[in-house]
PDB file of C-alpha atoms and ligand atoms in Angstrom:
ATOM      1  CA  MET T 212     115.278 101.807  69.975  1.00 95.00           C
ATOM      2  CA  LEU T 213     114.981 101.188  73.720  1.00 98.00           C
ATOM      3  CA  ARG T 214     114.850  97.485  74.584  1.00 98.00           C
ATOM      4  CA  ILE T 215     112.542  96.796  77.542  1.00 98.00           C
ATOM      5  CA  ALA T 216     112.703  93.642  79.666  1.00 98.00           C
ATOM      6  CA  LEU T 217     109.391  93.191  81.479  1.00 98.00           C
ATOM      7  CA  ILE T 218     108.907  91.329  84.755  1.00 98.00           C
ATOM      8  CA  GLY T 219     105.318  90.113  85.232  1.00 98.00           C
ATOM      9  CA  ALA T 220     102.575  89.553  82.676  1.00 97.00           C
ATOM     10  CA  GLY T 221      99.514  90.334  84.801  1.00 96.00           C
ATOM     11  CA  ARG T 222      97.222  93.359  84.466  1.00 94.00           C
ATOM     12  CA  MET T 223     100.053  95.916  84.538  1.00 96.00           C
ATOM     13  CA  GLY T 224     102.446  93.756  82.507  1.00 97.00           C
ATOM     14  CA  GLN T 225      99.835  93.498  79.745  1.00 97.00           C
ATOM     15  CA  ALA T 226      99.247  97.270  79.882  1.00 96.00           C
ATOM     16  CA  ILE T 227     103.017  97.779  79.417  1.00 98.00           C
ATOM     17  CA  VAL T 228     103.049  95.382  76.447  1.00 98.00           C
ATOM     18  CA  SER T 229     100.172  97.282  74.806  1.00 97.00           C
ATOM     19  CA  GLU T 230     101.943 100.623  75.288  1.00 97.00           C
ATOM     20  CA  ILE T 231     105.200  99.283  73.847  1.00 97.00           C
ATOM     21  CA  ALA T 232     103.282  98.045  70.790  1.00 96.00           C
ATOM     22  CA  THR T 233     102.134 101.610  70.051  1.00 95.00           C
ATOM     23  CA  SER T 234     105.535 103.256  70.669  1.00 96.00           C
ATOM     24  CA  PRO T 235     107.914 103.361  67.671  1.00 95.00           C
ATOM     25  CA  ASP T 236     110.946 103.933  69.962  1.00 96.00           C
ATOM     26  CA  LEU T 237     110.358 100.947  72.245  1.00 98.00           C
ATOM     27  CA  ILE T 238     110.795  97.234  71.745  1.00 98.00           C
ATOM     28  CA  LEU T 239     109.898  94.336  74.048  1.00 98.00           C
ATOM     29  CA  ALA T 240     113.144  92.431  74.688  1.00 98.00           C
ATOM     30  CA  GLY T 241     111.649  89.661  76.814  1.00 98.00           C
ATOM     31  CA  VAL T 242     109.170  88.856  79.555  1.00 98.00           C
ATOM     32  CA  CYS T 243     109.863  87.141  82.870  1.00 98.00           C
ATOM     33  CA  VAL T 244     106.979  85.234  84.449  1.00 98.00           C
ATOM     34  CA  ARG T 245     106.660  82.969  87.474  1.00 96.00           C
ATOM     35  CA  GLU T 246     108.155  79.493  86.947  1.00 96.00           C
ATOM     36  CA  GLY T 247     105.500  77.232  85.430  1.00 96.00           C
ATOM     37  CA  GLY T 248     103.519  80.190  84.087  1.00 96.00           C
ATOM     38  CA  GLU T 249     105.370  80.416  80.769  1.00 97.00           C
ATOM     39  CA  SER T 250     102.851  78.764  78.443  1.00 96.00           C
ATOM     40  CA  ALA T 251      99.815  80.582  79.893  1.00 96.00           C
ATOM     41  CA  ALA T 252     101.746  83.859  79.570  1.00 97.00           C
ATOM     42  CA  ILE T 253     102.715  83.112  75.956  1.00 96.00           C
ATOM     43  CA  THR T 254      99.026  82.580  75.130  1.00 96.00           C
ATOM     44  CA  ARG T 255      98.044  85.859  76.843  1.00 95.00           C
ATOM     45  CA  LEU T 256     100.873  87.794  75.218  1.00 97.00           C
ATOM     46  CA  SER T 257     100.306  86.457  71.720  1.00 96.00           C
ATOM     47  CA  ALA T 258      96.669  87.600  71.998  1.00 96.00           C
ATOM     48  CA  LEU T 259      98.161  91.097  72.475  1.00 96.00           C
ATOM     49  CA  GLY T 260     100.214  90.691  69.288  1.00 95.00           C
ATOM     50  CA  VAL T 261     103.556  89.820  70.922  1.00 97.00           C
ATOM     51  CA  SER T 262     105.788  87.978  68.445  1.00 96.00           C
ATOM     52  CA  PRO T 263     106.703  84.341  69.234  1.00 95.00           C
ATOM     53  CA  ASP T 264     110.361  85.468  68.929  1.00 95.00           C
ATOM     54  CA  VAL T 265     110.114  87.442  72.190  1.00 97.00           C
ATOM     55  CA  PRO T 266     111.508  85.187  74.940  1.00 97.00           C
ATOM     56  CA  VAL T 267     109.129  84.410  77.834  1.00 98.00           C
ATOM     57  CA  LEU T 268     111.223  82.882  80.626  1.00 97.00           C
ATOM     58  CA  SER T 269     111.157  82.471  84.393  1.00 96.00           C
ATOM     59  CA  ARG T 270     114.609  83.698  85.450  1.00 96.00           C
ATOM     60  CA  PRO T 271     115.119  87.493  85.347  1.00 96.00           C
ATOM     61  CA  GLN T 272     118.810  87.178  84.488  1.00 95.00           C
ATOM     62  CA  ASP T 273     117.908  85.348  81.250  1.00 96.00           C
ATOM     63  CA  ILE T 274     115.794  88.187  79.873  1.00 96.00           C
ATOM     64  CA  LEU T 275     118.031  91.036  81.053  1.00 97.00           C
ATOM     65  CA  ARG T 276     120.826  90.006  78.686  1.00 93.00           C
ATOM     66  CA  ASN T 277     119.257  91.657  75.645  1.00 92.00           C
ATOM     67  CA  ALA T 278     117.723  94.674  77.385  1.00 98.00           C
ATOM     68  CA  ASP T 279     118.602  98.338  77.968  1.00 98.00           C
ATOM     69  CA  VAL T 280     116.249  98.695  80.926  1.00 98.00           C
ATOM     70  CA  VAL T 281     114.031  96.437  83.036  1.00 98.00           C
ATOM     71  CA  VAL T 282     110.500  97.291  84.194  1.00 98.00           C
ATOM     72  CA  ASP T 283     109.116  95.282  87.129  1.00 98.00           C
ATOM     73  CA  PHE T 284     105.349  94.975  87.577  1.00 98.00           C
ATOM     74  CA  SER T 285     105.271  91.470  89.009  1.00 97.00           C
ATOM     75  CA  LEU T 286     104.581  90.879  92.708  1.00 96.00           C
ATOM     76  CA  PRO T 287     106.621  91.759  95.824  1.00 96.00           C
ATOM     77  CA  ASP T 288     108.233  88.321  96.206  1.00 95.00           C
ATOM     78  CA  ALA T 289     110.126  88.868  92.941  1.00 96.00           C
ATOM     79  CA  CYS T 290     111.583  92.220  93.985  1.00 97.00           C
ATOM     80  CA  GLU T 291     114.817  91.002  95.560  1.00 97.00           C
ATOM     81  CA  SER T 292     115.844  88.622  92.764  1.00 97.00           C
ATOM     82  CA  VAL T 293     115.046  91.195  90.065  1.00 98.00           C
ATOM     83  CA  ALA T 294     116.988  93.961  91.863  1.00 98.00           C
ATOM     84  CA  ASN T 295     119.955  91.629  92.409  1.00 98.00           C
ATOM     85  CA  ALA T 296     120.002  90.496  88.767  1.00 98.00           C
ATOM     86  CA  ALA T 297     119.686  94.058  87.432  1.00 98.00           C
ATOM     87  CA  GLY T 298     122.477  95.263  89.754  1.00 98.00           C
ATOM     88  CA  ARG T 299     124.795  92.388  88.753  1.00 97.00           C
ATOM     89  CA  GLN T 300     124.112  92.799  85.031  1.00 98.00           C
ATOM     90  CA  GLY T 301     124.252  96.607  85.059  1.00 98.00           C
ATOM     91  CA  ILE T 302     120.706  97.125  83.705  1.00 98.00           C
ATOM     92  CA  PRO T 303     118.733 100.194  84.922  1.00 98.00           C
ATOM     93  CA  LEU T 304     115.596  99.180  86.854  1.00 98.00           C
ATOM     94  CA  VAL T 305     112.130 100.762  87.014  1.00 98.00           C
ATOM     95  CA  CYS T 306     110.213  99.111  89.853  1.00 98.00           C
ATOM     96  CA  GLY T 307     106.476  99.746  90.235  1.00 97.00           C
ATOM     97  CA  LEU T 308     105.714  97.127  92.884  1.00 97.00           C
ATOM     98  CA  THR T 309     103.657  97.955  95.942  1.00 93.00           C
ATOM     99  CA  GLY T 310     103.670  96.072  99.236  1.00 92.00           C
ATOM    100  CA  ILE T 311     107.382  95.207  99.135  1.00 95.00           C
ATOM    101  CA  ASP T 312     108.989  94.296 102.455  1.00 95.00           C
ATOM    102  CA  ALA T 313     112.213  95.511 104.096  1.00 96.00           C
ATOM    103  CA  ARG T 314     114.314  92.944 102.178  1.00 97.00           C
ATOM    104  CA  GLY T 315     112.902  94.128  98.870  1.00 97.00           C
ATOM    105  CA  ARG T 316     113.465  97.769  99.786  1.00 97.00           C
ATOM    106  CA  SER T 317     117.046  97.123 100.818  1.00 98.00           C
ATOM    107  CA  ALA T 318     117.691  95.076  97.628  1.00 98.00           C
ATOM    108  CA  LEU T 319     116.565  98.109  95.589  1.00 98.00           C
ATOM    109  CA  ARG T 320     118.819 100.408  97.647  1.00 98.00           C
ATOM    110  CA  ASP T 321     121.786  98.027  97.267  1.00 98.00           C
ATOM    111  CA  ALA T 322     121.273  97.766  93.505  1.00 98.00           C
ATOM    112  CA  SER T 323     121.148 101.573  93.252  1.00 98.00           C
ATOM    113  CA  ALA T 324     124.842 101.682  94.220  1.00 98.00           C
ATOM    114  CA  HIS T 325     125.573 100.064  90.827  1.00 98.00           C
ATOM    115  CA  ILE T 326     122.696 101.074  88.531  1.00 98.00           C
ATOM    116  CA  PRO T 327     120.011 103.767  88.320  1.00 98.00           C
ATOM    117  CA  VAL T 328     116.878 102.507  90.126  1.00 98.00           C
ATOM    118  CA  LEU T 329     113.551 104.308  89.941  1.00 98.00           C
ATOM    119  CA  TYR T 330     111.040 103.083  92.521  1.00 97.00           C
ATOM    120  CA  GLU T 331     107.553 104.528  92.492  1.00 95.00           C
ATOM    121  CA  ARG T 332     104.372 103.134  94.025  1.00 92.00           C
ATOM    122  CA  ASN T 333     102.236 105.204  91.675  1.00 92.00           C
ATOM    123  CA  MET T 334     103.486 106.034  88.193  1.00 95.00           C
ATOM    124  CA  SER T 335     100.830 108.663  87.410  1.00 93.00           C
ATOM    125  CA  LEU T 336     101.778 112.320  87.076  1.00 87.00           C
ATOM    126  CA  GLY T 337      98.529 113.336  88.784  1.00 92.00           C
ATOM    127  CA  ILE T 338      99.586 111.580  91.986  1.00 94.00           C
ATOM    128  CA  ALA T 339     103.039 113.189  91.796  1.00 88.00           C
ATOM    129  CA  VAL T 340     101.283 116.602  91.738  1.00 89.00           C
ATOM    130  CA  MET T 341      98.809 115.558  94.457  1.00 95.00           C
ATOM    131  CA  GLN T 342     101.689 114.722  96.797  1.00 93.00           C
ATOM    132  CA  GLY T 343     102.926 118.316  96.591  1.00 92.00           C
ATOM    133  CA  LEU T 344      99.404 119.620  97.273  1.00 96.00           C
ATOM    134  CA  VAL T 345      98.951 117.302 100.278  1.00 97.00           C
ATOM    135  CA  ARG T 346     102.284 118.342 101.755  1.00 97.00           C
ATOM    136  CA  GLN T 347     101.378 122.009 101.358  1.00 97.00           C
ATOM    137  CA  ALA T 348      97.884 121.576 102.851  1.00 98.00           C
ATOM    138  CA  ALA T 349      99.227 119.571 105.801  1.00 98.00           C
ATOM    139  CA  SER T 350     101.898 122.108 106.571  1.00 98.00           C
ATOM    140  CA  VAL T 351      99.433 125.039 106.490  1.00 98.00           C
ATOM    141  CA  LEU T 352      96.510 123.333 108.263  1.00 97.00           C
ATOM    142  CA  GLY T 353      98.581 121.424 110.842  1.00 95.00           C
ATOM    143  CA  SER T 354      97.115 118.982 113.337  1.00 90.00           C
ATOM    144  CA  ASP T 355      94.112 121.206 114.157  1.00 90.00           C
ATOM    145  CA  PHE T 356      92.473 119.643 111.119  1.00 97.00           C
ATOM    146  CA  SER T 357      91.756 115.922 111.267  1.00 97.00           C
ATOM    147  CA  ALA T 358      93.203 113.982 108.336  1.00 98.00           C
ATOM    148  CA  SER T 359      91.924 110.843 106.668  1.00 98.00           C
ATOM    149  CA  ILE T 360      92.863 108.908 103.556  1.00 98.00           C
ATOM    150  CA  ALA T 361      90.361 106.797 101.654  1.00 98.00           C
ATOM    151  CA  GLU T 362      91.356 104.462  98.840  1.00 98.00           C
ATOM    152  CA  THR T 363      89.396 102.186  96.510  1.00 98.00           C
ATOM    153  CA  HIS T 364      90.881  99.542  94.214  1.00 97.00           C
ATOM    154  CA  HIS T 365      89.795  96.504  92.216  1.00 96.00           C
ATOM    155  CA  ARG T 366      88.969  93.354  94.177  1.00 96.00           C
ATOM    156  CA  HIS T 367      92.149  91.542  93.013  1.00 95.00           C
ATOM    157  CA  LYS T 368      94.529  93.931  94.788  1.00 93.00           C
ATOM    158  CA  ARG T 369      96.498  92.049  97.439  1.00 90.00           C
ATOM    159  CA  ASP T 370      98.024  94.811  99.625  1.00 93.00           C
ATOM    160  CA  ALA T 371      96.047  97.265 101.787  1.00 96.00           C
ATOM    161  CA  PRO T 372      96.195 100.181 102.301  1.00 97.00           C
ATOM    162  CA  SER T 373      97.627 100.737  98.835  1.00 96.00           C
ATOM    163  CA  GLY T 374     101.257 101.825  98.410  1.00 94.00           C
ATOM    164  CA  THR T 375      99.978 105.146  97.088  1.00 95.00           C
ATOM    165  CA  ALA T 376      97.767 105.708 100.138  1.00 97.00           C
ATOM    166  CA  LEU T 377     100.768 105.035 102.391  1.00 97.00           C
ATOM    167  CA  GLN T 378     102.923 107.389 100.339  1.00 95.00           C
ATOM    168  CA  LEU T 379     100.284 110.148 100.614  1.00 97.00           C
ATOM    169  CA  GLY T 380     100.194 109.585 104.385  1.00 98.00           C
ATOM    170  CA  GLU T 381     103.988 109.811 104.585  1.00 97.00           C
ATOM    171  CA  VAL T 382     103.925 113.115 102.708  1.00 97.00           C
ATOM    172  CA  LEU T 383     101.063 114.394 104.890  1.00 98.00           C
ATOM    173  CA  ALA T 384     102.929 113.511 108.096  1.00 98.00           C
ATOM    174  CA  ALA T 385     106.114 115.102 106.732  1.00 98.00           C
ATOM    175  CA  GLY T 386     104.136 118.286 105.954  1.00 98.00           C
ATOM    176  CA  ARG T 387     103.046 118.416 109.606  1.00 97.00           C
ATOM    177  CA  GLY T 388     106.568 117.544 110.813  1.00 97.00           C
ATOM    178  CA  GLN T 389     105.464 114.234 112.383  1.00 96.00           C
ATOM    179  CA  PRO T 390     106.910 110.696 112.070  1.00 97.00           C
ATOM    180  CA  PHE T 391     104.407 108.794 109.913  1.00 98.00           C
ATOM    181  CA  ASP T 392     104.473 105.667 112.089  1.00 97.00           C
ATOM    182  CA  SER T 393     103.294 107.643 115.126  1.00 97.00           C
ATOM    183  CA  VAL T 394     100.092 108.871 113.396  1.00 97.00           C
ATOM    184  CA  TYR T 395      99.242 105.943 111.070  1.00 98.00           C
ATOM    185  CA  TYR T 396      95.821 104.495 111.982  1.00 98.00           C
ATOM    186  CA  TYR T 397      94.231 101.641 110.039  1.00 98.00           C
ATOM    187  CA  ASP T 398      91.684  99.639 112.006  1.00 96.00           C
ATOM    188  CA  GLN T 399      91.417  96.695 109.612  1.00 94.00           C
ATOM    189  CA  ASP T 400      89.348  94.421 111.881  1.00 92.00           C
ATOM    190  CA  GLY T 401      87.731  96.911 114.260  1.00 92.00           C
ATOM    191  CA  THR T 402      89.919  96.098 117.282  1.00 95.00           C
ATOM    192  CA  LEU T 403      92.022  99.246 117.689  1.00 95.00           C
ATOM    193  CA  GLY T 404      89.508 101.524 119.412  1.00 95.00           C
ATOM    194  CA  PRO T 405      88.999 105.126 118.324  1.00 96.00           C
ATOM    195  CA  PRO T 406      91.880 107.015 116.678  1.00 96.00           C
ATOM    196  CA  ALA T 407      93.845 109.558 118.727  1.00 95.00           C
ATOM    197  CA  ALA T 408      93.659 113.258 117.855  1.00 94.00           C
ATOM    198  CA  GLY T 409      96.089 113.917 114.995  1.00 94.00           C
ATOM    199  CA  ASP T 410      96.030 110.355 113.653  1.00 97.00           C
ATOM    200  CA  ILE T 411      95.846 109.844 109.892  1.00 98.00           C
ATOM    201  CA  VAL T 412      92.834 107.557 109.561  1.00 98.00           C
ATOM    202  CA  TYR T 413      92.801 105.094 106.648  1.00 98.00           C
ATOM    203  CA  SER T 414      89.813 103.459 105.018  1.00 98.00           C
ATOM    204  CA  VAL T 415      90.056 100.843 102.283  1.00 98.00           C
ATOM    205  CA  THR T 416      87.471  99.601  99.772  1.00 97.00           C
ATOM    206  CA  ARG T 417      87.949  96.705  97.356  1.00 97.00           C
ATOM    207  CA  GLN T 418      85.346  96.468  94.622  1.00 96.00           C
ATOM    208  CA  GLY T 419      84.906  95.600  90.960  1.00 96.00           C
ATOM    209  CA  GLU T 420      87.683  96.514  88.547  1.00 95.00           C
ATOM    210  CA  ASN T 421      88.425 100.035  89.868  1.00 96.00           C
ATOM    211  CA  PRO T 422      92.015 100.871  88.762  1.00 94.00           C
ATOM    212  CA  GLY T 423      92.555 103.215  91.727  1.00 96.00           C
ATOM    213  CA  GLU T 424      91.030 106.131  93.594  1.00 97.00           C
ATOM    214  CA  HIS T 425      92.613 108.109  96.459  1.00 98.00           C
ATOM    215  CA  SER T 426      91.165 110.916  98.573  1.00 98.00           C
ATOM    216  CA  VAL T 427      92.929 112.894 101.282  1.00 98.00           C
ATOM    217  CA  ILE T 428      90.456 114.745 103.504  1.00 98.00           C
ATOM    218  CA  PHE T 429      91.308 117.515 105.948  1.00 98.00           C
ATOM    219  CA  ALA T 430      88.466 118.609 108.232  1.00 98.00           C
ATOM    220  CA  SER T 431      87.899 121.141 111.002  1.00 97.00           C
ATOM    221  CA  ASP T 432      84.572 121.857 112.705  1.00 96.00           C
ATOM    222  CA  ASN T 433      83.786 124.435 110.048  1.00 96.00           C
ATOM    223  CA  GLU T 434      85.356 123.350 106.752  1.00 97.00           C
ATOM    224  CA  VAL T 435      86.496 120.345 104.751  1.00 98.00           C
ATOM    225  CA  LEU T 436      89.260 120.219 102.162  1.00 98.00           C
ATOM    226  CA  GLU T 437      89.235 117.118  99.972  1.00 98.00           C
ATOM    227  CA  LEU T 438      91.864 116.228  97.367  1.00 98.00           C
ATOM    228  CA  THR T 439      90.921 113.325  95.097  1.00 98.00           C
ATOM    229  CA  HIS T 440      92.765 111.501  92.344  1.00 98.00           C
ATOM    230  CA  ARG T 441      90.940 108.975  90.175  1.00 97.00           C
ATOM    231  CA  VAL T 442      92.530 106.687  87.629  1.00 96.00           C
ATOM    232  CA  THR T 443      90.198 106.034  84.719  1.00 94.00           C
ATOM    233  CA  ASN T 444      92.527 103.672  82.844  1.00 93.00           C
ATOM    234  CA  ARG T 445      95.624 101.800  84.081  1.00 90.00           C
ATOM    235  CA  ARG T 446      97.359 102.859  80.867  1.00 94.00           C
ATOM    236  CA  VAL T 447      98.384 105.924  82.867  1.00 95.00           C
ATOM    237  CA  PHE T 448     100.697 103.749  85.017  1.00 96.00           C
ATOM    238  CA  ALA T 449     102.184 102.000  81.985  1.00 97.00           C
ATOM    239  CA  GLN T 450     102.822 105.306  80.209  1.00 96.00           C
ATOM    240  CA  GLY T 451     104.435 106.756  83.354  1.00 95.00           C
ATOM    241  CA  ALA T 452     106.665 103.696  83.839  1.00 97.00           C
ATOM    242  CA  LEU T 453     107.838 103.724  80.211  1.00 97.00           C
ATOM    243  CA  ARG T 454     108.493 107.453  80.337  1.00 95.00           C
ATOM    244  CA  ALA T 455     110.524 106.791  83.501  1.00 96.00           C
ATOM    245  CA  ALA T 456     112.427 103.980  81.723  1.00 98.00           C
ATOM    246  CA  ALA T 457     113.389 106.252  78.808  1.00 97.00           C
ATOM    247  CA  TRP T 458     114.621 108.895  81.279  1.00 97.00           C
ATOM    248  CA  LEU T 459     116.396 106.463  83.596  1.00 98.00           C
ATOM    249  CA  VAL T 460     118.788 104.978  81.028  1.00 98.00           C
ATOM    250  CA  SER T 461     120.739 108.236  80.824  1.00 97.00           C
ATOM    251  CA  GLN T 462     120.993 108.752  84.600  1.00 98.00           C
ATOM    252  CA  PRO T 463     123.963 107.785  86.767  1.00 98.00           C
ATOM    253  CA  ALA T 464     123.631 105.024  89.375  1.00 98.00           C
ATOM    254  CA  GLY T 465     121.351 106.163  92.201  1.00 98.00           C
ATOM    255  CA  TYR T 466     117.887 105.901  93.711  1.00 98.00           C
ATOM    256  CA  TYR T 467     115.140 107.915  92.030  1.00 96.00           C
ATOM    257  CA  GLY T 468     111.395 108.538  92.175  1.00 93.00           C
ATOM    258  CA  LEU T 469     108.955 109.977  89.646  1.00 89.00           C
ATOM    259  CA  SER T 470     109.351 113.381  91.307  1.00 84.00           C
ATOM    260  CA  ASP T 471     112.970 113.463  90.028  1.00 89.00           C
ATOM    261  CA  LEU T 472     111.640 113.078  86.510  1.00 86.00           C
ATOM    262  CA  VAL T 473     108.937 115.741  86.786  1.00 74.00           C
ATOM    263  CA  ALA T 474     111.134 118.191  88.764  1.00 70.00           C
TER     264      ALA T 474
HETATM  265  N1  NAP R 556     103.461 101.790  90.562  1.00 72.02           N
HETATM  266  C1  NAP R 556     102.263 101.846  89.976  1.00 72.02           C
HETATM  267  O1  NAP R 556     101.893 102.874  89.374  1.00 72.02           O
HETATM  268  C2  NAP R 556     101.358 100.641  90.037  1.00 72.02           C
HETATM  269  C3  NAP R 556     100.123 100.638  89.376  1.00 72.02           C
HETATM  270  C4  NAP R 556      99.365  99.473  89.394  1.00 72.02           C
HETATM  271  C5  NAP R 556      99.830  98.357  90.065  1.00 72.02           C
HETATM  272  N2  NAP R 556     101.006  98.412  90.727  1.00 72.02           N
HETATM  273  C6  NAP R 556     101.600  97.259  91.391  1.00 72.02           C
HETATM  274  O2  NAP R 556     102.201  96.468  90.362  1.00 72.02           O
HETATM  275  C7  NAP R 556     102.175  95.093  90.742  1.00 72.02           C
HETATM  276  C8  NAP R 556     101.456  94.280  89.672  1.00 72.02           C
HETATM  277  O3  NAP R 556     100.113  94.683  89.594  1.00 72.02           O
HETATM  278  P1  NAP R 556      99.079  93.898  88.680  1.00 72.02           P
HETATM  279  O4  NAP R 556      97.770  94.541  88.888  1.00 72.02           O
HETATM  280  O5  NAP R 556      99.619  93.727  87.296  1.00 72.02           O
HETATM  281  O6  NAP R 556      99.081  92.472  89.419  1.00 72.02           O
HETATM  282  P2  NAP R 556      98.739  91.053  88.758  1.00 72.02           P
HETATM  283  O7  NAP R 556      97.690  91.215  87.720  1.00 72.02           O
HETATM  284  O8  NAP R 556      98.505  90.122  89.912  1.00 72.02           O
HETATM  285  O9  NAP R 556     100.084  90.660  87.993  1.00 72.02           O
HETATM  286  C9  NAP R 556     101.269  90.320  88.626  1.00 72.02           C
HETATM  287  C10 NAP R 556     101.912  89.253  87.768  1.00 72.02           C
HETATM  288  O10 NAP R 556     103.243  88.999  88.229  1.00 72.02           O
HETATM  289  C11 NAP R 556     103.446  87.597  88.176  1.00 72.02           C
HETATM  290  N3  NAP R 556     104.516  87.177  89.083  1.00 72.02           N
HETATM  291  C12 NAP R 556     104.445  86.875  90.381  1.00 72.02           C
HETATM  292  N4  NAP R 556     105.655  86.508  90.862  1.00 72.02           N
HETATM  293  C13 NAP R 556     106.496  86.584  89.825  1.00 72.02           C
HETATM  294  C14 NAP R 556     107.881  86.314  89.661  1.00 72.02           C
HETATM  295  N5  NAP R 556     108.617  85.885  90.685  1.00 72.02           N
HETATM  296  N6  NAP R 556     108.449  86.526  88.469  1.00 72.02           N
HETATM  297  C15 NAP R 556     107.710  86.953  87.422  1.00 72.02           C
HETATM  298  N7  NAP R 556     106.371  87.205  87.492  1.00 72.02           N
HETATM  299  C16 NAP R 556     105.779  87.019  88.687  1.00 72.02           C
HETATM  300  C17 NAP R 556     102.108  87.026  88.591  1.00 72.02           C
HETATM  301  O11 NAP R 556     102.022  85.672  88.239  1.00 72.02           O
HETATM  302  P3  NAP R 556     101.092  84.695  89.142  1.00 72.02           P
HETATM  303  O12 NAP R 556      99.685  85.120  88.835  1.00 72.02           O
HETATM  304  O13 NAP R 556     101.489  83.348  88.635  1.00 72.02           O
HETATM  305  O14 NAP R 556     101.445  84.926  90.583  1.00 72.02           O
HETATM  306  C18 NAP R 556     101.156  87.923  87.819  1.00 72.02           C
HETATM  307  O15 NAP R 556     100.958  87.475  86.499  1.00 72.02           O
HETATM  308  C19 NAP R 556     101.489  95.058  92.122  1.00 72.02           C
HETATM  309  O16 NAP R 556     102.486  95.141  93.120  1.00 72.02           O
HETATM  310  C20 NAP R 556     100.643  96.335  92.101  1.00 72.02           C
HETATM  311  O17 NAP R 556     100.303  96.786  93.382  1.00 72.02           O
HETATM  312  C21 NAP R 556     101.776  99.531  90.718  1.00 72.02           C
END
C-alpha cells in the first residue's frame, strides 16, 4: 500500500482523492490545506467519502510523517515550504504546481539533492508526447514558419500563459536552437506592438470550466501545421500524478519530469 500525503484540496486535490478511492494500492495518509481552511476542507473531503480518521492539517510537516510520498497540487506560495519539509523528512515529492517563482524552483532543486522530486506542469501523457512532436516540427520547419501557441483554461485559473503553454514554447525554441526568452511574445494588454519575425506568439483564453486546451501552430505562406491537445477530464492529471508517485518512490534522489517515466 502506497501512503499518499496530499497538499491542497481544490479542484486537483479532489480529483486526486477520487482517484485514490478507486485504487486498491493507494491510501490517503493526510491532507494539508491552507491555515483556517481545515473545516471547509473536511466537509468537502467527507462528501467524497474520505474517512474522518484521515488528518486534515495546515502544516505540511505534520502530514508527511505517515506518508511514503507527497503530491502537491496546492498553489505556488506553498511550494517552498512543502519542498523544504519533504527534503528534511526524506519523503519523495511529486509537484504539479504551475506559476511557481524562482524561489519555488530553487527549493525543488535543493530538495532533489536529498529526495527524488518529480516536477511536471502537465501530468498528461498526451502532452508528454506532444512535446516531442513540437520539438521535431520546430527543428525541421525552423524560423521560416511563424509559430504561435494558443491555450484555453477554466475561468478560475490564476496564471497565464499556462505552465504547459510555456513548456511547449520552451521545447519549440529548443527545437529551433533559440533561447526561449528571446522569442517569447505575450501581449497581455496590447502595449507591446507587433511581434518580431521568429517570435513565439501566445494567446490566452479563460472561459467556463475548460480543464485545458493547447494548440501549437506553425504557418508559412502556403501551409499550416497545427498540433492540438485537449483535456476532456482533469482525472487525466490526477492519474498521471499518482502514476508518477508510484514510480518515484523507487528512484534515487534527483530531479525528474514525466518524460523520465515514459522514456
Ligand atoms: N501539473 C498538472 O498536470 C496540473 C493540472 C491542473 C492544475 N495544475 C496546477 O495545480 C495547482 C492546483 O490547481 P487547482 O485547479 O486544484 O487549483 P485550486 O482549485 O485553486 O486549488 C488549490 C488549493 O490549494 C489550496 N492552498 C493554497 N495555499 C495552500 C497552502 N499553503 N497549503 C495547502 N493548501 C493550499 C487552496 O486553498 P485556498 O482556496 O484557501 O487558497 C486551494 O484549495 C495550480 O497550480 C494549477 O495550475 C497542474
